[in-house]
Amino acid sequence: SCFVGCLVPFRTTTFLISPKMAEAYKGKWKLTDSTNFDEYMKKLGVGFITRKAGNTVKPVVTIIIDGDNWDMTSVSTFKTIPCKFTLNQEFDETTPDGRHVKTTFRLEDGKLIQEQKGEVDSTMVREIKGDKMIVTCTIPGWDGVCTRTYTKIG
């Protein structure tokens, strides 16, 4: 399950992805800041108890990359959430809060973009800035934005 979301129009253009672009994501990242996550989860339809738990955990995300195959595992005191995917290939995902979605990841302009299609669509855009991975989460029709900042720890 790969929990983190936003809606960006899909382009049919093919982009050449440099290995260096993907390499920046490798490693361990600890959540150090989170803004508007409760509102984001509310808009997704996540229940009160799960939202409260989600707001208290500070997960560590480990990203391993082998070509187009990625392994992004989030570990917290609440649960371990493995997510294995191949870039540009849609797959069925059950999110940590139990939603069933169709998910696609792609790299574009240095950003790792995750689109989730389901009862409520969501897009998460991950971008590396120095030793930070900034995750911007949006939902179509919602004026808000959720931002989660992870700091590289290894």
CSV table of N, CA, C and O in Angstrom, one decimal, residues 3-96:
chain,number,residue,atom,x,y,z
A,3,PHE,N,0.6,5.1,0.6
A,3,PHE,CA,-0.3,6.2,1.0
A,3,PHE,C,0.5,7.5,0.9
A,3,PHE,O,1.4,7.7,1.6
A,4,VAL,N,0.0,8.4,0.0
A,4,VAL,CA,0.5,9.8,-0.1
A,4,VAL,C,-0.1,10.3,-1.5
A,4,VAL,O,0.2,9.7,-2.5
A,5,GLY,N,-1.0,11.4,-1.7
A,5,GLY,CA,-1.7,11.8,-2.9
A,5,GLY,C,-1.8,13.2,-3.5
A,5,GLY,O,-1.6,14.1,-2.8
A,6,CYS,N,-2.3,13.5,-4.9
A,6,CYS,CA,-2.5,14.7,-5.6
A,6,CYS,C,-2.9,14.5,-7.1
A,6,CYS,O,-2.6,13.5,-7.6
A,7,LEU,N,-3.6,15.5,-7.8
A,7,LEU,CA,-4.1,15.3,-9.1
A,7,LEU,C,-3.3,16.1,-10.1
A,7,LEU,O,-3.5,17.3,-10.1
A,8,VAL,N,-2.5,15.5,-11.0
A,8,VAL,CA,-1.8,16.2,-12.0
A,8,VAL,C,-2.2,15.6,-13.3
A,8,VAL,O,-2.3,14.4,-13.5
A,9,PRO,N,-2.5,16.4,-14.3
A,9,PRO,CA,-3.0,15.9,-15.6
A,9,PRO,C,-1.9,14.9,-16.2
A,9,PRO,O,-0.7,15.2,-16.1
A,10,PHE,N,-2.3,13.8,-16.7
A,10,PHE,CA,-1.4,12.8,-17.2
A,10,PHE,C,-1.0,13.3,-18.6
A,10,PHE,O,-1.8,13.6,-19.4
A,11,ARG,N,0.3,13.3,-18.9
A,11,ARG,CA,0.7,13.6,-20.3
A,11,ARG,C,1.1,12.4,-21.0
A,11,ARG,O,1.7,11.5,-20.4
A,12,THR,N,0.8,12.3,-22.3
A,12,THR,CA,1.2,11.1,-23.1
A,12,THR,C,2.6,11.2,-23.6
A,12,THR,O,3.1,10.3,-24.2
A,13,THR,N,3.3,12.3,-23.3
A,13,THR,CA,4.7,12.5,-23.8
A,13,THR,C,5.6,11.5,-23.0
A,13,THR,O,5.4,11.3,-21.9
A,14,THR,N,6.5,11.0,-23.7
A,14,THR,CA,7.5,10.1,-23.1
A,14,THR,C,8.7,11.0,-22.7
A,14,THR,O,9.2,11.8,-23.4
A,15,PHE,N,9.1,10.8,-21.4
A,15,PHE,CA,10.2,11.5,-20.9
A,15,PHE,C,11.4,10.6,-20.7
A,15,PHE,O,11.2,9.5,-20.3
A,16,LEU,N,12.6,11.1,-21.0
A,16,LEU,CA,13.8,10.3,-20.7
A,16,LEU,C,14.1,10.5,-19.3
A,16,LEU,O,14.2,11.7,-18.8
A,17,ILE,N,14.2,9.5,-18.5
A,17,ILE,CA,14.5,9.6,-17.1
A,17,ILE,C,15.9,9.2,-16.9
A,17,ILE,O,16.4,8.1,-17.2
A,18,SER,N,16.7,10.2,-16.3
A,18,SER,CA,18.1,9.9,-16.0
A,18,SER,C,18.1,9.1,-14.7
A,18,SER,O,17.4,9.4,-13.8
A,19,PRO,N,19.1,8.2,-14.7
A,19,PRO,CA,19.2,7.4,-13.4
A,19,PRO,C,19.5,8.3,-12.2
A,19,PRO,O,19.1,8.0,-11.1
A,20,LYS,N,20.2,9.5,-12.5
A,20,LYS,CA,20.5,10.4,-11.4
A,20,LYS,C,19.2,11.0,-10.8
A,20,LYS,O,19.1,11.2,-9.6
A,21,MET,N,18.2,11.2,-11.6
A,21,MET,CA,16.9,11.7,-11.1
A,21,MET,C,16.3,10.7,-10.1
A,21,MET,O,15.8,11.1,-9.1
A,22,ALA,N,16.3,9.5,-10.4
A,22,ALA,CA,15.7,8.4,-9.5
A,22,ALA,C,16.6,8.2,-8.3
A,22,ALA,O,16.1,8.1,-7.2
A,23,GLU,N,17.9,8.3,-8.5
A,23,GLU,CA,18.9,8.0,-7.4
A,23,GLU,C,18.6,9.0,-6.2
A,23,GLU,O,18.8,8.6,-5.1
A,24,ALA,N,18.2,10.2,-6.5
A,24,ALA,CA,18.0,11.1,-5.4
A,24,ALA,C,16.9,10.6,-4.4
A,24,ALA,O,17.0,11.0,-3.2
A,25,TYR,N,16.1,9.7,-4.8
A,25,TYR,CA,15.0,9.2,-3.9
A,25,TYR,C,15.4,8.1,-3.0
A,25,TYR,O,14.8,7.8,-2.0
A,26,LYS,N,16.5,7.4,-3.4
A,26,LYS,CA,17.0,6.2,-2.7
A,26,LYS,C,17.4,6.6,-1.2
A,26,LYS,O,17.9,7.7,-1.0
A,27,GLY,N,17.1,5.7,-0.3
A,27,GLY,CA,17.6,5.9,1.1
A,27,GLY,C,16.4,5.9,2.1
A,27,GLY,O,15.3,5.4,1.8
A,28,LYS,N,16.7,6.4,3.3
A,28,LYS,CA,15.7,6.4,4.4
A,28,LYS,C,15.3,7.8,4.7
A,28,LYS,O,16.2,8.7,4.8
A,29,TRP,N,14.0,8.0,4.8
A,29,TRP,CA,13.5,9.4,5.0
A,29,TRP,C,12.5,9.3,6.2
A,29,TRP,O,11.7,8.5,6.3
A,30,LYS,N,12.7,10.3,7.2
A,30,LYS,CA,11.8,10.3,8.4
A,30,LYS,C,10.9,11.5,8.2
A,30,LYS,O,11.4,12.6,7.9
A,31,LEU,N,9.6,11.3,8.5
A,31,LEU,CA,8.7,12.4,8.5
A,31,LEU,C,9.0,13.4,9.6
A,31,LEU,O,9.2,13.0,10.8
A,32,THR,N,9.2,14.7,9.2
A,32,THR,CA,9.6,15.7,10.2
A,32,THR,C,8.6,16.8,10.3
A,32,THR,O,8.7,17.6,11.2
A,33,ASP,N,7.7,16.9,9.3
A,33,ASP,CA,6.7,18.0,9.3
A,33,ASP,C,5.5,17.6,8.5
A,33,ASP,O,5.7,16.9,7.5
A,34,SER,N,4.3,18.0,9.0
A,34,SER,CA,3.1,17.6,8.3
A,34,SER,C,2.1,18.8,8.4
A,34,SER,O,1.8,19.2,9.5
A,35,THR,N,1.6,19.2,7.3
A,35,THR,CA,0.6,20.3,7.3
A,35,THR,C,-0.7,19.9,6.6
A,35,THR,O,-0.6,19.4,5.5
A,36,ASN,N,-1.8,20.1,7.3
A,36,ASN,CA,-3.1,19.9,6.7
A,36,ASN,C,-3.4,18.4,6.4
A,36,ASN,O,-4.3,18.1,5.6
A,37,PHE,N,-2.7,17.5,7.1
A,37,PHE,CA,-2.9,16.0,6.8
A,37,PHE,C,-4.3,15.6,7.3
A,37,PHE,O,-4.9,14.8,6.6
A,38,ASP,N,-4.8,16.1,8.4
A,38,ASP,CA,-6.1,15.7,8.9
A,38,ASP,C,-7.2,16.1,8.0
A,38,ASP,O,-8.1,15.2,7.6
A,39,GLU,N,-7.1,17.3,7.4
A,39,GLU,CA,-8.1,17.7,6.4
A,39,GLU,C,-8.1,16.9,5.2
A,39,GLU,O,-9.1,16.5,4.6
A,40,TYR,N,-6.9,16.6,4.7
A,40,TYR,CA,-6.7,15.7,3.6
A,40,TYR,C,-7.3,14.4,3.8
A,40,TYR,O,-8.1,13.9,2.9
A,41,MET,N,-7.0,13.7,4.9
A,41,MET,CA,-7.6,12.4,5.2
A,41,MET,C,-9.1,12.5,5.3
A,41,MET,O,-9.8,11.6,4.9
A,42,LYS,N,-9.7,13.6,5.9
A,42,LYS,CA,-11.1,13.8,6.0
A,42,LYS,C,-11.7,13.8,4.6
A,42,LYS,O,-12.7,13.1,4.3
A,43,LYS,N,-11.1,14.5,3.7
A,43,LYS,CA,-11.6,14.6,2.3
A,43,LYS,C,-11.6,13.2,1.6
A,43,LYS,O,-12.3,13.0,0.7
A,44,LEU,N,-10.6,12.4,2.0
A,44,LEU,CA,-10.5,11.0,1.4
A,44,LEU,C,-11.6,10.1,2.0
A,44,LEU,O,-11.8,9.0,1.5
A,45,GLY,N,-12.2,10.6,3.1
A,45,GLY,CA,-13.2,9.7,3.7
A,45,GLY,C,-12.7,8.8,4.8
A,45,GLY,O,-13.3,7.9,5.3
A,46,VAL,N,-11.5,9.2,5.3
A,46,VAL,CA,-10.9,8.4,6.4
A,46,VAL,C,-11.6,8.7,7.7
A,46,VAL,O,-11.8,9.8,8.0
A,47,GLY,N,-11.9,7.6,8.5
A,47,GLY,CA,-12.6,7.8,9.7
A,47,GLY,C,-11.8,8.4,10.8
A,47,GLY,O,-10.5,8.5,10.8
A,48,PHE,N,-12.5,8.9,11.9
A,48,PHE,CA,-11.9,9.7,12.9
A,48,PHE,C,-10.7,9.0,13.6
A,48,PHE,O,-9.6,9.5,13.8
A,49,ILE,N,-10.9,7.7,14.0
A,49,ILE,CA,-9.9,7.0,14.8
A,49,ILE,C,-8.6,6.8,13.9
A,49,ILE,O,-7.5,7.0,14.4
A,50,THR,N,-8.8,6.4,12.7
A,50,THR,CA,-7.7,6.2,11.8
A,50,THR,C,-7.0,7.5,11.5
A,50,THR,O,-5.7,7.5,11.5
A,51,ARG,N,-7.7,8.6,11.4
A,51,ARG,CA,-7.1,9.9,11.2
A,51,ARG,C,-6.2,10.3,12.4
A,51,ARG,O,-5.1,10.8,12.3
A,52,LYS,N,-6.8,10.1,13.6
A,52,LYS,CA,-6.0,10.4,14.8
A,52,LYS,C,-4.7,9.6,14.9
A,52,LYS,O,-3.7,10.2,15.2
A,53,ALA,N,-4.8,8.3,14.6
A,53,ALA,CA,-3.6,7.5,14.6
A,53,ALA,C,-2.6,8.0,13.5
A,53,ALA,O,-1.4,8.2,13.7
A,54,GLY,N,-3.1,8.3,12.3
A,54,GLY,CA,-2.3,8.8,11.2
A,54,GLY,C,-1.6,10.1,11.5
A,54,GLY,O,-0.5,10.3,11.0
A,55,ASN,N,-2.2,10.9,12.3
A,55,ASN,CA,-1.7,12.2,12.6
A,55,ASN,C,-0.6,12.1,13.7
A,55,ASN,O,0.2,13.1,13.9
A,56,THR,N,-0.5,11.0,14.4
A,56,THR,CA,0.5,10.9,15.5
A,56,THR,C,1.8,10.2,15.1
A,56,THR,O,2.8,10.4,15.8
A,57,VAL,N,1.7,9.4,14.0
A,57,VAL,CA,2.9,8.6,13.7
A,57,VAL,C,3.9,9.4,12.9
A,57,VAL,O,3.5,10.4,12.1
A,58,LYS,N,5.2,9.1,13.1
A,58,LYS,CA,6.3,9.8,12.3
A,58,LYS,C,7.0,8.6,11.6
A,58,LYS,O,8.0,8.2,12.0
A,59,PRO,N,6.5,8.2,10.5
A,59,PRO,CA,7.1,7.0,9.8
A,59,PRO,C,8.5,7.3,9.2
A,59,PRO,O,8.8,8.4,8.9
A,60,VAL,N,9.2,6.2,9.0
A,60,VAL,CA,10.4,6.2,8.3
A,60,VAL,C,10.2,5.5,7.0
A,60,VAL,O,9.7,4.4,7.0
A,61,VAL,N,10.4,6.1,5.9
A,61,VAL,CA,10.2,5.5,4.5
A,61,VAL,C,11.6,5.2,3.9
A,61,VAL,O,12.5,6.0,3.9
A,62,THR,N,11.7,3.9,3.5
A,62,THR,CA,12.9,3.4,2.9
A,62,THR,C,12.6,3.2,1.4
A,62,THR,O,11.6,2.5,1.1
A,63,ILE,N,13.4,3.8,0.5
A,63,ILE,CA,13.2,3.6,-0.9
A,63,ILE,C,14.4,2.9,-1.5
A,63,ILE,O,15.5,3.3,-1.4
A,64,ILE,N,14.1,1.8,-2.2
A,64,ILE,CA,15.1,1.0,-2.9
A,64,ILE,C,14.6,1.0,-4.4
A,64,ILE,O,13.4,0.8,-4.7
A,65,ILE,N,15.6,1.2,-5.3
A,65,ILE,CA,15.3,1.3,-6.7
A,65,ILE,C,16.1,0.4,-7.5
A,65,ILE,O,17.4,0.3,-7.3
A,66,ASP,N,15.5,-0.4,-8.4
A,66,ASP,CA,16.2,-1.3,-9.3
A,66,ASP,C,15.6,-1.0,-10.7
A,66,ASP,O,14.6,-1.6,-11.1
A,67,GLY,N,16.2,-0.1,-11.5
A,67,GLY,CA,15.7,0.2,-12.8
A,67,GLY,C,14.3,1.0,-12.6
A,67,GLY,O,14.3,1.9,-11.9
A,68,ASP,N,13.3,0.4,-13.2
A,68,ASP,CA,11.9,1.0,-13.1
A,68,ASP,C,11.2,0.4,-11.9
A,68,ASP,O,10.0,0.8,-11.7
A,69,ASN,N,11.8,-0.6,-11.2
A,69,ASN,CA,11.1,-1.2,-10.1
A,69,ASN,C,11.5,-0.6,-8.8
A,69,ASN,O,12.7,-0.4,-8.5
A,70,TRP,N,10.5,-0.1,-8.0
A,70,TRP,CA,10.7,0.6,-6.8
A,70,TRP,C,10.1,-0.2,-5.6
A,70,TRP,O,9.1,-0.9,-5.8
A,71,ASP,N,10.7,-0.1,-4.5
A,71,ASP,CA,10.2,-0.6,-3.2
A,71,ASP,C,10.3,0.5,-2.2
A,71,ASP,O,11.3,1.0,-1.9
A,72,MET,N,9.1,1.0,-1.8
A,72,MET,CA,8.9,2.1,-0.9
A,72,MET,C,8.2,1.6,0.3
A,72,MET,O,7.0,1.3,0.2
A,73,THR,N,8.9,1.4,1.4
A,73,THR,CA,8.3,0.8,2.6
A,73,THR,C,8.3,1.8,3.7
A,73,THR,O,9.3,2.4,4.0
A,74,SER,N,7.1,2.0,4.3
A,74,SER,CA,6.9,3.0,5.4
A,74,SER,C,6.8,2.2,6.7
A,74,SER,O,5.9,1.3,6.8
A,75,VAL,N,7.6,2.5,7.7
A,75,VAL,CA,7.6,1.8,9.0
A,75,VAL,C,7.3,2.8,10.1
A,75,VAL,O,7.9,3.9,10.1
A,76,SER,N,6.3,2.5,10.9
A,76,SER,CA,6.0,3.4,12.1
A,76,SER,C,5.6,2.4,13.2
A,76,SER,O,5.5,1.2,13.1
A,77,THR,N,5.3,3.1,14.4
A,77,THR,CA,4.9,2.3,15.5
A,77,THR,C,3.5,1.7,15.3
A,77,THR,O,3.1,0.8,15.9
A,78,PHE,N,2.7,2.3,14.4
A,78,PHE,CA,1.4,2.0,14.0
A,78,PHE,C,1.3,0.7,13.1
A,78,PHE,O,0.6,-0.2,13.4
A,79,LYS,N,2.1,0.8,12.0
A,79,LYS,CA,2.2,-0.4,11.1
A,79,LYS,C,3.3,-0.2,10.1
A,79,LYS,O,3.8,0.9,9.9
A,80,THR,N,3.6,-1.3,9.4
A,80,THR,CA,4.6,-1.3,8.3
A,80,THR,C,3.8,-1.4,7.0
A,80,THR,O,2.9,-2.3,6.9
A,81,ILE,N,4.1,-0.5,6.1
A,81,ILE,CA,3.3,-0.5,4.8
A,81,ILE,C,4.3,-0.7,3.7
A,81,ILE,O,5.0,0.3,3.3
A,82,PRO,N,4.3,-1.9,3.1
A,82,PRO,CA,5.2,-2.1,1.9
A,82,PRO,C,4.5,-1.6,0.6
A,82,PRO,O,3.3,-1.7,0.5
A,83,CYS,N,5.3,-1.1,-0.3
A,83,CYS,CA,4.7,-0.7,-1.6
A,83,CYS,C,5.7,-0.9,-2.7
A,83,CYS,O,6.8,-0.3,-2.7
A,84,LYS,N,5.5,-1.9,-3.5
A,84,LYS,CA,6.4,-2.3,-4.6
A,84,LYS,C,5.6,-2.0,-5.9
A,84,LYS,O,4.5,-2.3,-6.0
A,85,PHE,N,6.3,-1.2,-6.8
A,85,PHE,CA,5.7,-0.8,-8.0
A,85,PHE,C,6.7,-0.7,-9.1
A,85,PHE,O,7.9,-0.6,-8.9
A,86,THR,N,6.2,-0.7,-10.3
A,86,THR,CA,7.0,-0.4,-11.5
A,86,THR,C,6.5,0.9,-12.1
A,86,THR,O,5.3,1.1,-12.2
A,87,LEU,N,7.4,1.8,-12.4
A,87,LEU,CA,7.0,3.1,-12.9
A,87,LEU,C,6.1,2.9,-14.2
A,87,LEU,O,6.4,2.0,-15.0
A,88,ASN,N,5.1,3.8,-14.3
A,88,ASN,CA,4.2,3.9,-15.4
A,88,ASN,C,3.3,2.6,-15.6
A,88,ASN,O,2.8,2.4,-16.7
A,89,GLN,N,3.2,1.8,-14.6
A,89,GLN,CA,2.3,0.6,-14.7
A,89,GLN,C,1.3,0.7,-13.5
A,89,GLN,O,1.6,0.7,-12.4
A,90,GLU,N,0.0,0.8,-13.9
A,90,GLU,CA,-1.1,0.9,-13.0
A,90,GLU,C,-1.2,-0.5,-12.2
A,90,GLU,O,-1.0,-1.5,-12.8
A,91,PHE,N,-1.5,-0.4,-10.9
A,91,PHE,CA,-1.7,-1.6,-10.1
A,91,PHE,C,-2.8,-1.3,-9.1
A,91,PHE,O,-3.2,-0.2,-8.8
A,92,ASP,N,-3.4,-2.4,-8.6
A,92,ASP,CA,-4.4,-2.3,-7.6
A,92,ASP,C,-3.8,-2.2,-6.2
A,92,ASP,O,-2.8,-2.9,-5.9
A,93,GLU,N,-4.3,-1.2,-5.5
A,93,GLU,CA,-3.7,-0.9,-4.1
A,93,GLU,C,-4.8,-0.8,-3.1
A,93,GLU,O,-5.9,-0.3,-3.4
A,94,THR,N,-4.6,-1.4,-1.9
A,94,THR,CA,-5.4,-1.1,-0.8
A,94,THR,C,-4.6,-0.2,0.1
A,94,THR,O,-3.5,-0.6,0.6
A,95,THR,N,-5.1,1.0,0.4
A,95,THR,CA,-4.4,2.0,1.2
A,95,THR,C,-4.5,1.6,2.6
A,95,THR,O,-5.3,0.8,3.0
A,96,PRO,N,-3.6,2.2,3.5
A,96,PRO,CA,-3.6,1.8,4.9
A,96,PRO,C,-4.9,2.0,5.6
A,96,PRO,O,-5.2,1.4,6.6
